[in-house]
Short mmCIF file of C-alpha atoms in Angstrom, two decimals:
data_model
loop_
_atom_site.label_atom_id
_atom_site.label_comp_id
_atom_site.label_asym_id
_atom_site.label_seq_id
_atom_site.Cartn_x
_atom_site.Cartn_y
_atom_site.Cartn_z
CA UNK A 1 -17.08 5.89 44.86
CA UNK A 2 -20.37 5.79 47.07
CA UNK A 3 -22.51 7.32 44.55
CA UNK A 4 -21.95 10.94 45.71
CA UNK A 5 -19.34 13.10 44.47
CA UNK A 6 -17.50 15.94 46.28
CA UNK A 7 -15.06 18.35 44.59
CA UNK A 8 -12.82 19.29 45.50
CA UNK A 9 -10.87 16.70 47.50
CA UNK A 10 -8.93 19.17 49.50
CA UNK A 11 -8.89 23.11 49.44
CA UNK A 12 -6.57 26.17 51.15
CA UNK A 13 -7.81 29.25 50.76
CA UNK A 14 -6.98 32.42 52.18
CA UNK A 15 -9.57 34.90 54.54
CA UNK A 16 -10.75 37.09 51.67
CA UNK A 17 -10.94 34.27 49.22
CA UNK A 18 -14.10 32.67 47.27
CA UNK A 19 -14.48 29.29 46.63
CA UNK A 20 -17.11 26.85 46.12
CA UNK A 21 -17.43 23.20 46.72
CA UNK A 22 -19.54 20.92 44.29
CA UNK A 23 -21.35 18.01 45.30
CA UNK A 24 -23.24 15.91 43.04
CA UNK A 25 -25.42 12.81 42.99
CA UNK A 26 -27.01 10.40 40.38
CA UNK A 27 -28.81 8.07 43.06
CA UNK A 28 -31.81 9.95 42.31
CA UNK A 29 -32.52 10.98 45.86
CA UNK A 30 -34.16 14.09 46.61
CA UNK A 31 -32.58 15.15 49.78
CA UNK A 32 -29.12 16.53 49.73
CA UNK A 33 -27.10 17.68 53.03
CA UNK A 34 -23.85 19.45 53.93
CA UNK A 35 -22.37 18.66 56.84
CA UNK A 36 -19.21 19.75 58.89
CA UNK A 37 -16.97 17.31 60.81
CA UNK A 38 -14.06 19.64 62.96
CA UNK A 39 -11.69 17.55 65.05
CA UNK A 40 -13.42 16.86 68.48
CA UNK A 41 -16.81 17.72 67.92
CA UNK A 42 -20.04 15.99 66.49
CA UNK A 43 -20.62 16.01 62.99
CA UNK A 44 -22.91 19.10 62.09
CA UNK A 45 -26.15 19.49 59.87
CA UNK A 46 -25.33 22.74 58.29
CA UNK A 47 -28.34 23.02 55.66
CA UNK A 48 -31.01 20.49 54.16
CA UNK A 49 -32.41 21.07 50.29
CA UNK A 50 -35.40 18.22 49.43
CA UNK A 51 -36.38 18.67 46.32
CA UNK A 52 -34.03 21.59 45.75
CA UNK A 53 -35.83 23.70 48.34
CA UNK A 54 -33.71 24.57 51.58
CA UNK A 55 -35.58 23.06 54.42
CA UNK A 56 -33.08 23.74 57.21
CA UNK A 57 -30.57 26.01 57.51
CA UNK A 58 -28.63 25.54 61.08
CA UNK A 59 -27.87 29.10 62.18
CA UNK A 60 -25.24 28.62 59.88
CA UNK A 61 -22.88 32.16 59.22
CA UNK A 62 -23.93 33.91 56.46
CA UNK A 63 -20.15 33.41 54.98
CA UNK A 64 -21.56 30.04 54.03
CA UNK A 65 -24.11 30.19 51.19
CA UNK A 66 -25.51 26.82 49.85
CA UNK A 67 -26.74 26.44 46.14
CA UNK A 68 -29.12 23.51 45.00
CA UNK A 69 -29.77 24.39 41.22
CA UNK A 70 -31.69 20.51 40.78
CA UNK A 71 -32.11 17.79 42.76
CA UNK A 72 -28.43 16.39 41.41
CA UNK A 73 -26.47 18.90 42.51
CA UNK A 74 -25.23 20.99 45.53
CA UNK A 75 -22.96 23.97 46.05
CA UNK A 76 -21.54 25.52 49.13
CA UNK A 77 -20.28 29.26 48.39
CA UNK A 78 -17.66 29.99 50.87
CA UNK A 79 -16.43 34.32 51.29
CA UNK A 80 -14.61 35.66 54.11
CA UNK A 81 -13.78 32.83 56.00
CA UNK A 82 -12.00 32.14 59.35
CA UNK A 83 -9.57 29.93 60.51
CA UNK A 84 -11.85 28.27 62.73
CA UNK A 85 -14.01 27.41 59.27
CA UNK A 86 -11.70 24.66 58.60
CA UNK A 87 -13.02 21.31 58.74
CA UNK A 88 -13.93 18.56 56.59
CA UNK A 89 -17.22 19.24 54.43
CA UNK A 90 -19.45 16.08 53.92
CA UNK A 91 -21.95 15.94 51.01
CA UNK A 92 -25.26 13.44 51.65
CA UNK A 93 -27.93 12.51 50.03
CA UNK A 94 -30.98 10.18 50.85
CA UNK A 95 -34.42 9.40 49.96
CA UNK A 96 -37.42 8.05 51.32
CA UNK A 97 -37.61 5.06 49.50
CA UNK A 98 -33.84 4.68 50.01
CA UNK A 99 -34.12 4.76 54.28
CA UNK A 100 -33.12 1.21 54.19
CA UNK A 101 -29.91 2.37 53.37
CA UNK A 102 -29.49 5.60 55.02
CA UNK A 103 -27.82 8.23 54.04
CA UNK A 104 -25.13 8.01 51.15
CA UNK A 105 -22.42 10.23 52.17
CA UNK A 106 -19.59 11.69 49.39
CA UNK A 107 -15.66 11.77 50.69
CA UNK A 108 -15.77 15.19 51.65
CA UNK A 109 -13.61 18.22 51.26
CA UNK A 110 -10.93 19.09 53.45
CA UNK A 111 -10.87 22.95 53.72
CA UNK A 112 -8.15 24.59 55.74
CA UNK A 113 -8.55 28.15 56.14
CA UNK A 114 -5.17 30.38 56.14
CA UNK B 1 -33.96 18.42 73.11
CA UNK B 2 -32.61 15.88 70.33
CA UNK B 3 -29.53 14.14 71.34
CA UNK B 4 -27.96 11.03 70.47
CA UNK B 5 -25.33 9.84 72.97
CA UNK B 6 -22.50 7.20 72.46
CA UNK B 7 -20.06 6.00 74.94
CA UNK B 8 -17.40 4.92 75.02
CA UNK B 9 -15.78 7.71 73.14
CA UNK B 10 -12.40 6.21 73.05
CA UNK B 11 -11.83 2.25 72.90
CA UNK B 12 -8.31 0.73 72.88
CA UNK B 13 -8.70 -3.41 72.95
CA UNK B 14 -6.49 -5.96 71.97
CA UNK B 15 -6.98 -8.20 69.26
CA UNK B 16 -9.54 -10.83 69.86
CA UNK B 17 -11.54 -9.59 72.49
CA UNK B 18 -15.13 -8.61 72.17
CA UNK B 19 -15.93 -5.25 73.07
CA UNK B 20 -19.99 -3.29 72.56
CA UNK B 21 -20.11 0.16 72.12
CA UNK B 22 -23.91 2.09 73.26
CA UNK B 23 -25.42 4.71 71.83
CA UNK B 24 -28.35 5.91 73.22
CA UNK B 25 -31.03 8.47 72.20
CA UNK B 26 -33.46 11.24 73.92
CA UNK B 27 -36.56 10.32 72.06
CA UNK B 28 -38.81 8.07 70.10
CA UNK B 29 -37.35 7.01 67.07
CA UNK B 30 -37.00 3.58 65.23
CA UNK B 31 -34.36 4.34 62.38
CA UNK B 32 -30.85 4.31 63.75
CA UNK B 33 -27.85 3.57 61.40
CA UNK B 34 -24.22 2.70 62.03
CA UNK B 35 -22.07 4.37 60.08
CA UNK B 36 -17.59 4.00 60.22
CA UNK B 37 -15.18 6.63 59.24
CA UNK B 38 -11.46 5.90 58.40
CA UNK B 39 -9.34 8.78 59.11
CA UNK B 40 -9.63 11.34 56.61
CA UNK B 41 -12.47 10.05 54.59
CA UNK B 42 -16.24 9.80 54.07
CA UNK B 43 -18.70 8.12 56.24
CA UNK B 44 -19.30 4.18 55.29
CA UNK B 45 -22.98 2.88 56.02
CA UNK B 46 -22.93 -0.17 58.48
CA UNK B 47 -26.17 -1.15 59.67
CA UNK B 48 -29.89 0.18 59.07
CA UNK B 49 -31.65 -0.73 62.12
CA UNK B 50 -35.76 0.05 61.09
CA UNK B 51 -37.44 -1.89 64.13
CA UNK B 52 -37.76 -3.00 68.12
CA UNK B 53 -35.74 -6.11 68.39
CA UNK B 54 -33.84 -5.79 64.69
CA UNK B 55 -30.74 -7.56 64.75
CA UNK B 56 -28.16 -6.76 62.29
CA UNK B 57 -24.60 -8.76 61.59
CA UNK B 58 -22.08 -8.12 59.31
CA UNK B 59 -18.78 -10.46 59.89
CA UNK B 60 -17.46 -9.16 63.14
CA UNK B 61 -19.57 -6.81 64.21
CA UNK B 62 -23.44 -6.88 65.32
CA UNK B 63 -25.87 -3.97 65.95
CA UNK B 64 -28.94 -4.55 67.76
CA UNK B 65 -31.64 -1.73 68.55
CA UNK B 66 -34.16 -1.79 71.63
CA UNK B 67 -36.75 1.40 71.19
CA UNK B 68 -38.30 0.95 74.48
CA UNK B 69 -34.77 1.65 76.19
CA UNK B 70 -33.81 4.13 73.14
CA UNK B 71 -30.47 2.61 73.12
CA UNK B 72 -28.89 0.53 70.10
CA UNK B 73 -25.53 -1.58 70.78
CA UNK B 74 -22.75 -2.53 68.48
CA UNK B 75 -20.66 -5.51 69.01
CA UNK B 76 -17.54 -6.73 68.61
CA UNK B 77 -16.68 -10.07 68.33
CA UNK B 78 -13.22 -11.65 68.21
CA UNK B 79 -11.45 -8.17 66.74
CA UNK B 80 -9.04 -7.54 64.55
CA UNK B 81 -6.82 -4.44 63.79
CA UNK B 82 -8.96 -3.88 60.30
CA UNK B 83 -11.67 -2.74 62.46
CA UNK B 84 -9.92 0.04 64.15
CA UNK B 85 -11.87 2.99 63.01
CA UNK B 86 -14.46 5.80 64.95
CA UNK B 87 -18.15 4.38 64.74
CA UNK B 88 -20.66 6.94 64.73
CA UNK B 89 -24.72 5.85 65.13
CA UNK B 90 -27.14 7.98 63.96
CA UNK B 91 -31.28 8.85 64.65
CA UNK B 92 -33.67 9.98 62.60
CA UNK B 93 -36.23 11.37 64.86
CA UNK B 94 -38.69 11.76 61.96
CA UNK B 95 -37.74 14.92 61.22
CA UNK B 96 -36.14 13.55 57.47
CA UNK B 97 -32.46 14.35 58.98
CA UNK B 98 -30.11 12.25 60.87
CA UNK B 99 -28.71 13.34 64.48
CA UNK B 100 -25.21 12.21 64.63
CA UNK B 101 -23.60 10.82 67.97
CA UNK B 102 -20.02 11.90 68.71
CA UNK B 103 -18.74 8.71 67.45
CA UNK B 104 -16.43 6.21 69.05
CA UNK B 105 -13.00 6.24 67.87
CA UNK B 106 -11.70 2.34 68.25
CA UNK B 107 -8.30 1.09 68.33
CA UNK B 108 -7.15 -2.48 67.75
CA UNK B 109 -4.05 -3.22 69.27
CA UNK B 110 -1.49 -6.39 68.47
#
């Protein structure tokens, strides 16, 4: 375990399901990330929260809808997705006075969309 | 335009031979990490590179980071098939988030 923990590990789910993915971190960082990673293409800042405020949201569909309740936690509300959605979702989470170490990244969840 | 470029993309080498993979970036920065990624799970921090001239080495591998030519190298020495995995590098352009390159995926071969 890197510090940051995604659940679940791997999720199916239909087009007109809803499903969430939980990330959570006791590093006590401020900064928490989701990212995507689809085969063949450059991992992708989705949305930013520091401090649990979103700072960035990257013209992301509105099918995904983040949730940071505190600075521990991190949500990602999925509706209505597409087959194209699936990917694997990476958690981060970082600090200022943690840059010598980057960012600490969770083991992601593998969603496949059906 | 932020962009963070690595080449090779692909690397096959046989065990024992050294091998450096670039990454280079579009703009001022002086934070670049390393990260590796096994197939199918989470990214692994490497190397924090925070200056001109830093010079990192873990066992096989050494990442270096020049600011003035924006481009950071890692190197392989002597390799061995526990270090086939895809090596992405990373910038933080000041901006508090990290612009990923498209990673290098690296196979050792017997």
């Amino acid at each position: 375990e890197t510090g940051v923990t995604q659940t679940p590990r791997h999720l199916v789910m239909g087009m007109t399901n809803k499903k969430s993915l939980k990330c959570e971190q006791h590093l006590g960082h401020n900064a928490m990330y989701w990212y995507k990673q689809s085969a063949k293409k450059p991992l992708e800042l989705m949305f930013v929260y520091n401090f649990k405020e979103q700072t960035e949201n990257n013209s992301v569909p509105s099918r995904f809808s983040p949730e940071c309740p505190n600075s521990s936690h991190l949500f990602l509300h999925l509706h209505t997705l597409q087959p194209e959605d699936s990917a694997l979702y990476l958690c981060a989470s970082s600090s200022p006075t943690a840059e010598v170490v980057g960012y600490t990244f969770g083991s992601g969840t593998r969603l496949t969309v059906v | 335009e932020l962009k963070v470029e690595q080449n090779p993309l692909f690397l096959s080498m046989q065990e024992g031979k050294n091998y450096t993979i670039y990454c280079n970036y579009s703009t001022t920065s002086d934070r670049l990490y390393w990260y590796r990624q096994d197939p199918g799970k989470s990214l692994e921090s490497l190397f924090v590179l925070l200056s001109n001239g830093a010079v990192k080495q873990e066992g096989r591998l050494m990442a270096s980071l020049d600011t003035k030519a924006r481009l950071s190298t890692l190197h392989i020495t002597a390799a061995v098939h526990d270090l086939s995995a895809t090596y992405f590098c990373a910038v933080n352009f000041g901006n508090e988030k990290l612009t990923f390159g498209t990673g290098t995926r690296l196979t050792i071969i017997p």
